[in-house]
PDB file of C-alpha atoms and ligand atoms in Angstrom:
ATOM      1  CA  UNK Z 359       0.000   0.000   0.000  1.00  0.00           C
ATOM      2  CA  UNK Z 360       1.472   3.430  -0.949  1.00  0.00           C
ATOM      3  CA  UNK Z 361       0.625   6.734   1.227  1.00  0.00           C
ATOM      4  CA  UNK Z 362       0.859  10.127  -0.246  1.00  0.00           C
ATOM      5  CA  UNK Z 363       2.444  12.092   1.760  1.00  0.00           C
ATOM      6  CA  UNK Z 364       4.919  15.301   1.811  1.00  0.00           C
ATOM      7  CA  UNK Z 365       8.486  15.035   2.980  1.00  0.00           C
ATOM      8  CA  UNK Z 366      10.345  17.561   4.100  1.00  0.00           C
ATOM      9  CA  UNK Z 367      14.313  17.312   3.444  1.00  0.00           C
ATOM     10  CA  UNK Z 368      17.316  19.683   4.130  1.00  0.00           C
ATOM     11  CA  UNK Z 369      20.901  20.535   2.735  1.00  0.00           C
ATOM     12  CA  UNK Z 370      24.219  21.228   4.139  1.00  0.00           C
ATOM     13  CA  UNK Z 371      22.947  25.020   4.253  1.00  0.00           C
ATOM     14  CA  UNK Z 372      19.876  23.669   6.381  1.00  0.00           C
ATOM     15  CA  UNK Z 373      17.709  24.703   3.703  1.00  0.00           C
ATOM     16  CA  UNK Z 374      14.556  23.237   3.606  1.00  0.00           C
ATOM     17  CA  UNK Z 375      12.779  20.979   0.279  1.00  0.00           C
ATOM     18  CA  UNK Z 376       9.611  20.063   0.294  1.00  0.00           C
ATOM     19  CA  UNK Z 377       8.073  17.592  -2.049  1.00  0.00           C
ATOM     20  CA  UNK Z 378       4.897  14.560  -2.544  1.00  0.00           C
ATOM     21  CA  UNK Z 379       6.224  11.464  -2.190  1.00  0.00           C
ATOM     22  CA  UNK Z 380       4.183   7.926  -2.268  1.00  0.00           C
ATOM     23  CA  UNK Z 381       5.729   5.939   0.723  1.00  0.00           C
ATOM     24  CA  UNK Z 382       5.669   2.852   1.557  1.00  0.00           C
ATOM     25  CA  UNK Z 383       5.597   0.844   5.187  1.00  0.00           C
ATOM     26  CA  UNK Z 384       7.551  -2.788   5.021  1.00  0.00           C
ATOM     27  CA  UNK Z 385       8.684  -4.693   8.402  1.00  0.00           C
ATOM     28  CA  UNK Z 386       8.619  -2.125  10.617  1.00  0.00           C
ATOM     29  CA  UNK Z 387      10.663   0.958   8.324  1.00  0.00           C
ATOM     30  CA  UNK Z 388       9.186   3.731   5.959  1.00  0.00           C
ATOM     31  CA  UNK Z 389      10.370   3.207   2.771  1.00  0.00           C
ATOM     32  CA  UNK Z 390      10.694   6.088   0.441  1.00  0.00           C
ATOM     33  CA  UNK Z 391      11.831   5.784  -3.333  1.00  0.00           C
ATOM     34  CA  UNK Z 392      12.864   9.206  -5.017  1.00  0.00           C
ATOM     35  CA  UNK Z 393      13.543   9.157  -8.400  1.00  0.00           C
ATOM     36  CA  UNK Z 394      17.785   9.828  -9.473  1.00  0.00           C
ATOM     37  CA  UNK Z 395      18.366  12.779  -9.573  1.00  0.00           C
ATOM     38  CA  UNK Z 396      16.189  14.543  -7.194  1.00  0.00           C
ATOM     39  CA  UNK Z 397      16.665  17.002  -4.275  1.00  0.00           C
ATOM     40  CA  UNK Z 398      14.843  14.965  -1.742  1.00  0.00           C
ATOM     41  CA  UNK Z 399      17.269  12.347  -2.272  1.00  0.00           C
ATOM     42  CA  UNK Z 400      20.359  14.322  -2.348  1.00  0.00           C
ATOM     43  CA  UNK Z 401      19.310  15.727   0.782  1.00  0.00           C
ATOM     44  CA  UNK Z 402      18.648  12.316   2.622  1.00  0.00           C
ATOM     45  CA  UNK Z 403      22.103  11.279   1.182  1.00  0.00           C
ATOM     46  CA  UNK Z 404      23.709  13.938   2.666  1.00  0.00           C
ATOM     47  CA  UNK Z 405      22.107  13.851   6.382  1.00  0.00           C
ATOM     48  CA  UNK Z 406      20.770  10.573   6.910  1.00  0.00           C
ATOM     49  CA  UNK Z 407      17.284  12.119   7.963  1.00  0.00           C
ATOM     50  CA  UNK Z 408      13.776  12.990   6.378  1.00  0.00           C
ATOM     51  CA  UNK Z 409      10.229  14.103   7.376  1.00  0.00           C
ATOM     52  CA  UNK Z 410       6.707  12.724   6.655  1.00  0.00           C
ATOM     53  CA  UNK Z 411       4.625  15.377   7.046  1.00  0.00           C
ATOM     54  CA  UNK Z 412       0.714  14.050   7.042  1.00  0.00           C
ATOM     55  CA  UNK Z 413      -1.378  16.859   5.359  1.00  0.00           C
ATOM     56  CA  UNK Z 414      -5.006  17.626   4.736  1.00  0.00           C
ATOM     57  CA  UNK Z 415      -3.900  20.653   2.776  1.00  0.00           C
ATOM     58  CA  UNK Z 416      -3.790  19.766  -0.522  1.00  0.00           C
ATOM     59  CA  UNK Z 417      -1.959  22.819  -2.189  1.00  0.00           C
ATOM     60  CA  UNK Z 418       1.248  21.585  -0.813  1.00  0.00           C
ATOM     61  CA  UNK Z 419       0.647  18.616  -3.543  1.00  0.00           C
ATOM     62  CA  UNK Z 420      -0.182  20.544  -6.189  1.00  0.00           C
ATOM     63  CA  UNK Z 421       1.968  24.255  -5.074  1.00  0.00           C
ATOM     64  CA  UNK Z 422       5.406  21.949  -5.157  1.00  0.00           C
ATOM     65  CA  UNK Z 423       4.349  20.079  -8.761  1.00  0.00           C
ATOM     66  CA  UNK Z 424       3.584  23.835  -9.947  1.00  0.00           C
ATOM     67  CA  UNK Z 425       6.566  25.753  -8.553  1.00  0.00           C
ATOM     68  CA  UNK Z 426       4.741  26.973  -5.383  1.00  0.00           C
ATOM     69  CA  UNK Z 427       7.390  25.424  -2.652  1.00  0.00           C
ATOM     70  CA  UNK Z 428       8.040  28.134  -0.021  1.00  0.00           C
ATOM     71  CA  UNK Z 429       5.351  26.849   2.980  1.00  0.00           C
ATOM     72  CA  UNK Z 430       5.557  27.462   6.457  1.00  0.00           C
ATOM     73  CA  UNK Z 431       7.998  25.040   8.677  1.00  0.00           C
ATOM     74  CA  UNK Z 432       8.790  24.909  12.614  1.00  0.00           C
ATOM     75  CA  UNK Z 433      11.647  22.490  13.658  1.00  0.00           C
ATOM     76  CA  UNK Z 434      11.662  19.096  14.043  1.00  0.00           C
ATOM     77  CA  UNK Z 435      12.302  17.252  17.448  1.00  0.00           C
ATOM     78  CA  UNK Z 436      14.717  14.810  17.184  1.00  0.00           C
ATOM     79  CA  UNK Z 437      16.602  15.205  13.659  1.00  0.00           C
ATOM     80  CA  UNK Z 438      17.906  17.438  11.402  1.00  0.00           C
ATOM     81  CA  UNK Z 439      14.947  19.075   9.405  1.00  0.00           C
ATOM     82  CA  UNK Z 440      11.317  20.417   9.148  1.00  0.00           C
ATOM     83  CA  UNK Z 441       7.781  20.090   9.889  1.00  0.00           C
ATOM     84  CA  UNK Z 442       5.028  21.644   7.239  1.00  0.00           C
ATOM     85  CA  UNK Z 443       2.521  23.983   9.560  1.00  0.00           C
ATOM     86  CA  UNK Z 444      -0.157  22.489   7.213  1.00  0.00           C
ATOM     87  CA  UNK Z 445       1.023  18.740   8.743  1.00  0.00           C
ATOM     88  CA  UNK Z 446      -1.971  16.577  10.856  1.00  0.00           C
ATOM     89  CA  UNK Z 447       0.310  14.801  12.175  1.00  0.00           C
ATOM     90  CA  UNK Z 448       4.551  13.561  11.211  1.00  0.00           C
ATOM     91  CA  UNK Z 449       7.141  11.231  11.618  1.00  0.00           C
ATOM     92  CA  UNK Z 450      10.449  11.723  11.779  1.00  0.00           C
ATOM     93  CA  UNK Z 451      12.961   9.530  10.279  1.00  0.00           C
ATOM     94  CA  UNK Z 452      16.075   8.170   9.986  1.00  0.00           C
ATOM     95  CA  UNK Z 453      18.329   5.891   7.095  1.00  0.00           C
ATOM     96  CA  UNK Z 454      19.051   2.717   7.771  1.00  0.00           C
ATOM     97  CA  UNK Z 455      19.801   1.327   5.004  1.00  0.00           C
ATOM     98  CA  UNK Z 456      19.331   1.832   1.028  1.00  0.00           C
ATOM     99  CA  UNK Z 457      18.565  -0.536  -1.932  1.00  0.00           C
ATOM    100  CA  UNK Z 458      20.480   1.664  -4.593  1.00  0.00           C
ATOM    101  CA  UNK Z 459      18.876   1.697  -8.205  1.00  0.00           C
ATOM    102  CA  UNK Z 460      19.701   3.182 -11.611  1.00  0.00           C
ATOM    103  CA  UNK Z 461      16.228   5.255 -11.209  1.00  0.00           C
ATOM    104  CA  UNK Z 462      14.813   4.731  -8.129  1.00  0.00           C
ATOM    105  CA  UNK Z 463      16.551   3.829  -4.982  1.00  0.00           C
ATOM    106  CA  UNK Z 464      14.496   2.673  -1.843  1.00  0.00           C
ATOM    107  CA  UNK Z 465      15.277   4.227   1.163  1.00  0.00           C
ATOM    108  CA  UNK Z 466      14.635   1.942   4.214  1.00  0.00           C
ATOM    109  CA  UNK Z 467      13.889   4.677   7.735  1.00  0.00           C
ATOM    110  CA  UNK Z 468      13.385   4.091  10.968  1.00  0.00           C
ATOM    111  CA  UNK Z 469      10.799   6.401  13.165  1.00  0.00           C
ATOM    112  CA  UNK Z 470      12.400   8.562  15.632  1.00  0.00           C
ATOM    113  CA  UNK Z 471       9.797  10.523  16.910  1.00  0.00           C
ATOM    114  CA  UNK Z 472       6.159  11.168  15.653  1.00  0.00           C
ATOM    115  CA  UNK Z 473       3.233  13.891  16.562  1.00  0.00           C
ATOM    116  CA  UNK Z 474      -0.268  14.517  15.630  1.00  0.00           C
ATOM    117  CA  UNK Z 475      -1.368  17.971  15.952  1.00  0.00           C
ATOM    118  CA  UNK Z 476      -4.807  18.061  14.761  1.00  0.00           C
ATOM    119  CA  UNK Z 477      -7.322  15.224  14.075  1.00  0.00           C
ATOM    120  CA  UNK Z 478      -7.849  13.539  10.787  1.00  0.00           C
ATOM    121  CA  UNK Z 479     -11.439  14.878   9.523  1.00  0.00           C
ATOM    122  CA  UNK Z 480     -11.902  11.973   7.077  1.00  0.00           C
ATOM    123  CA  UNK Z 481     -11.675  11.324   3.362  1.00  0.00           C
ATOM    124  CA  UNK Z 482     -13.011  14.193   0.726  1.00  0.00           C
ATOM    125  CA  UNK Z 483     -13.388  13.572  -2.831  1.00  0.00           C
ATOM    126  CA  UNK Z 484     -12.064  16.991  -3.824  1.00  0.00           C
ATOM    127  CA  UNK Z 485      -8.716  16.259  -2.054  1.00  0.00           C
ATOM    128  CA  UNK Z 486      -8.411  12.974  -3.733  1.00  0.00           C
ATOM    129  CA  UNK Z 487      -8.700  14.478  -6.788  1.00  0.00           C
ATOM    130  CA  UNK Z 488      -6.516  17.553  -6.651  1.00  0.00           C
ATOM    131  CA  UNK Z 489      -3.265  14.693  -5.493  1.00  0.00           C
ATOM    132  CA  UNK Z 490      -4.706  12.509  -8.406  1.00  0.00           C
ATOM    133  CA  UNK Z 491      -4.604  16.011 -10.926  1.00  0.00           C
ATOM    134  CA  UNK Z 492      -0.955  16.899  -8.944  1.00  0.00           C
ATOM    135  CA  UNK Z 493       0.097  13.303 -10.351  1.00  0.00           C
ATOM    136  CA  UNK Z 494      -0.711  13.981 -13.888  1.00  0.00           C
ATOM    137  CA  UNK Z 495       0.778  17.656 -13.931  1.00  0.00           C
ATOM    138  CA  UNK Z 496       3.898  15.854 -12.330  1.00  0.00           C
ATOM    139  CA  UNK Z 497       4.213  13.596 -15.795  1.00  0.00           C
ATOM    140  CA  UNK Z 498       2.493  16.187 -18.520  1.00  0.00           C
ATOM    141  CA  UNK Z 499       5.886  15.027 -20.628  1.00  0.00           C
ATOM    142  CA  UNK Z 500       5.118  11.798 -20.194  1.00  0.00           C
ATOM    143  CA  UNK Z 501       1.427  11.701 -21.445  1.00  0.00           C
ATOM    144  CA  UNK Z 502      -0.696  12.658 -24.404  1.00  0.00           C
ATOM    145  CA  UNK Z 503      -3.124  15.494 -24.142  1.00  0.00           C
ATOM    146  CA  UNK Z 504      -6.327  13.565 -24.732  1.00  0.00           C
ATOM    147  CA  UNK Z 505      -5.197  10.956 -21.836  1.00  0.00           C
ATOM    148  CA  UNK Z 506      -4.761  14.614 -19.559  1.00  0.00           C
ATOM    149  CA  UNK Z 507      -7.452  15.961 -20.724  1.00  0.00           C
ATOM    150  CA  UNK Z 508     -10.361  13.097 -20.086  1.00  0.00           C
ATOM    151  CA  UNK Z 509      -8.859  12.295 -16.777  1.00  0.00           C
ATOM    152  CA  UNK Z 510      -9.113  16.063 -15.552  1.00  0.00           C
ATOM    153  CA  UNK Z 511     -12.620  15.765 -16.664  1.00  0.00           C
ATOM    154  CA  UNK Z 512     -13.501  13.129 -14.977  1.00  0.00           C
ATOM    155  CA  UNK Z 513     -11.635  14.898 -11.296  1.00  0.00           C
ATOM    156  CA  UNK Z 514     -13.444  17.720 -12.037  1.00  0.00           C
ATOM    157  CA  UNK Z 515     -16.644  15.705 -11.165  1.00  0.00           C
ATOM    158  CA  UNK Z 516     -15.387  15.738  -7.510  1.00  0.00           C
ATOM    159  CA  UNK Z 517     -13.930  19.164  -7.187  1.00  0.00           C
ATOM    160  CA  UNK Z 518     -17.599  20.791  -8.311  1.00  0.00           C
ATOM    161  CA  UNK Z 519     -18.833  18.843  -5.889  1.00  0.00           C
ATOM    162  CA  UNK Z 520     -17.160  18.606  -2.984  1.00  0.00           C
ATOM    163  CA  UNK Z 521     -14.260  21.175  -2.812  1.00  0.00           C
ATOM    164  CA  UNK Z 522     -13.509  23.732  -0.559  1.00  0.00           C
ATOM    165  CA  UNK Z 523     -11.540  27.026  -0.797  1.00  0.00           C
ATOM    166  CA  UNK Z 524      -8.053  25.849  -0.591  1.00  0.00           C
ATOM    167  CA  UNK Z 525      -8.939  22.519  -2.797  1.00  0.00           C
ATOM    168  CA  UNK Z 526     -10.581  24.990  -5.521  1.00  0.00           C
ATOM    169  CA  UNK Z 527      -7.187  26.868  -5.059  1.00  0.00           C
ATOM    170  CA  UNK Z 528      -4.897  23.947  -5.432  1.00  0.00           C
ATOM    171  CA  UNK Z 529      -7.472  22.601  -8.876  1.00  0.00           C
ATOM    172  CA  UNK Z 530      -6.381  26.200 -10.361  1.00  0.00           C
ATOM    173  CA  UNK Z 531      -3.167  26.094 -10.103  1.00  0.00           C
ATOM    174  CA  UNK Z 532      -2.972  22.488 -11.257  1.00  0.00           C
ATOM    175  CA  UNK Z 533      -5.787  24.064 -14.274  1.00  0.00           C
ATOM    176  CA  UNK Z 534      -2.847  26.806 -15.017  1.00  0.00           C
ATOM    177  CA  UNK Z 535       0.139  24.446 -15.140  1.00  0.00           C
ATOM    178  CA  UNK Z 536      -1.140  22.704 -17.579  1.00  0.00           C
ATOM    179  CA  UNK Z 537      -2.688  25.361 -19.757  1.00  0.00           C
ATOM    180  CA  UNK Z 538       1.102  26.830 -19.670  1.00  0.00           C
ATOM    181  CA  UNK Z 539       2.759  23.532 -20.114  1.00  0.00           C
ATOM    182  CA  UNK Z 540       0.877  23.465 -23.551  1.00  0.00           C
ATOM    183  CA  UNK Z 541       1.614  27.602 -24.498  1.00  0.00           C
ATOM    184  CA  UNK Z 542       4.958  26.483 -23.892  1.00  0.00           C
ATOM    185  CA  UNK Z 543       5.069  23.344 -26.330  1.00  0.00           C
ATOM    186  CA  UNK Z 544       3.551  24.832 -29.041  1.00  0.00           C
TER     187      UNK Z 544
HETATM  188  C1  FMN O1320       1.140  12.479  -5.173  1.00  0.00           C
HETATM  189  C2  FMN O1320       2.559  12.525  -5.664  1.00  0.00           C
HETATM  190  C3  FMN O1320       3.429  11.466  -5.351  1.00  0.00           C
HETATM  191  C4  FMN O1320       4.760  11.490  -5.785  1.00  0.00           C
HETATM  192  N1  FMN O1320       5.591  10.451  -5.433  1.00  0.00           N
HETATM  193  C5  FMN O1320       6.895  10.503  -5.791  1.00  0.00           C
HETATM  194  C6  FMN O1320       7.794   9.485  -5.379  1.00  0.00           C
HETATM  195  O1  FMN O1320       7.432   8.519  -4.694  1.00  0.00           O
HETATM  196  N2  FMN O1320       9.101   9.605  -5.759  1.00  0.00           N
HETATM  197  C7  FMN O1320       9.536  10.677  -6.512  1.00  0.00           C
HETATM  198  O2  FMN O1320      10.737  10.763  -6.792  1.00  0.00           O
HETATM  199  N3  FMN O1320       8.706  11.642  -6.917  1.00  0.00           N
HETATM  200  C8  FMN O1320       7.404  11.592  -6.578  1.00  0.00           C
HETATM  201  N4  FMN O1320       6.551  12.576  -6.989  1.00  0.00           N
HETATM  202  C9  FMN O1320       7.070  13.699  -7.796  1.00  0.00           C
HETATM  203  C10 FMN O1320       7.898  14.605  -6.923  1.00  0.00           C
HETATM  204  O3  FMN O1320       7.173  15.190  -5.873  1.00  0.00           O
HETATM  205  C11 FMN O1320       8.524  15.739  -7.740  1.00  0.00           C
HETATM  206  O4  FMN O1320       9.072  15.248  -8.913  1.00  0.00           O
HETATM  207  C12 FMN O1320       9.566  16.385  -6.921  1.00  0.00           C
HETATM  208  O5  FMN O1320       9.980  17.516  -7.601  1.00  0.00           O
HETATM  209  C13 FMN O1320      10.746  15.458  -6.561  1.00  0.00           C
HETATM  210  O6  FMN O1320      11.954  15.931  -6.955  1.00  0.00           O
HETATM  211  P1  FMN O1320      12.827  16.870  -6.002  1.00  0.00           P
HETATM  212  O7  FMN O1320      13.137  16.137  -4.741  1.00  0.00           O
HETATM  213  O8  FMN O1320      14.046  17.167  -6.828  1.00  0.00           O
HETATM  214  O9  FMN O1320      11.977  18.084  -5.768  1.00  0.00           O
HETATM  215  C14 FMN O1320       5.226  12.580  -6.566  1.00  0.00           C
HETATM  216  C15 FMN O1320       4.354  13.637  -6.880  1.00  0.00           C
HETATM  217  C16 FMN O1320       3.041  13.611  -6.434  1.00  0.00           C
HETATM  218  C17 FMN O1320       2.133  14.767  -6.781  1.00  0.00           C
END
């Protein structure tokens, strides 16, 4: 089972990255796979540690696929890093060990400390769909137009329906991205 979550990473300069990751939970560690090359896992590299930051808030999932990536962060407890504000609740991890790959390593982490800071309010539609629509804008290279275009018809279904201001929010950006994405190709 794969979790979509946001993990928060630093550099040597303690500077902070945040991006979506799907995770994974497998005998007891976190696993988390970041593509080669990426920031998140140059930053793990470097200091051994990461963040899974649990969030509601789903324009950190479509803000970092769209270039929005400067959130709000306190810091962490026990390692070297970052918490997201928006976060329910987070874990904080470190490397134990790594199954390298030519394109996607797995990262095996231990939990060092974890905190829930507001309660889980259950599963909306409109959320699901902005991380599904955050997904596609994260591959529009990959994919045709028609194949992006019935899908965000389809999310759309949800977001009339169910959204709320900041899921309305994060559905535009994700909207603009991909209207630009296209200006840009032609
Ligand atoms: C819901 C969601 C899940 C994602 N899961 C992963 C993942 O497991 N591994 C990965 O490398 N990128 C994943 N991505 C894409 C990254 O968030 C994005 O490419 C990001 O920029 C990672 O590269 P960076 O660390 O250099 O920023 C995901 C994106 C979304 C929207």
């Amino acid at each position: 089972m794969i979790y979509e979550v946001v993990v928060t990473t630093v550099n040597d300069q303690d500077e902070v990255h945040i991006a979506p990751m799907g995770i994974r939970f497998e005998d007891g560690f976190t696993v988390i796979a970041p593509f080669k090359p990426s920031q998140t896992l140059t930053n793990i590299d470097s200091t051994g540690t990461a963040i899974v930051n649990i969030t509601d808030d789903v324009r950190l999932f479509a803000g970092c696929v769209t270039g929005k990536s400067d959130w709000p962060v306190y810091p962490a407890t026990m390692v070297n890093g970052y918490v997201l504000d928006a976060a329910i609740s987070h874990n904080e991890l470190r490397v134990v060990k790594k199954a390298d790959d030519e394109q996607r390593p797995r990262i095996y982490m231990i939990e060092v400390f974890n905190a829930a800071t507001r309660p889980f309010r259950g599963f909306n539609r409109a959320q699901a769909a902005v991380v599904e629509a955050a997904v596609l804008v994260s591959r529009l290279h990959l994919l045709s137009a028609e194949k992006i275009d019935s899908e965000m018809d389809y999310l759309s279904i949800a977001i009339e329906k169910t959204a709320g201001a900041k899921e309305l929010e994060a559905w535009q950006w994700l909207v603009d991205a991909i209207e630009n994405f296209r200006i840009q190709s032609d």
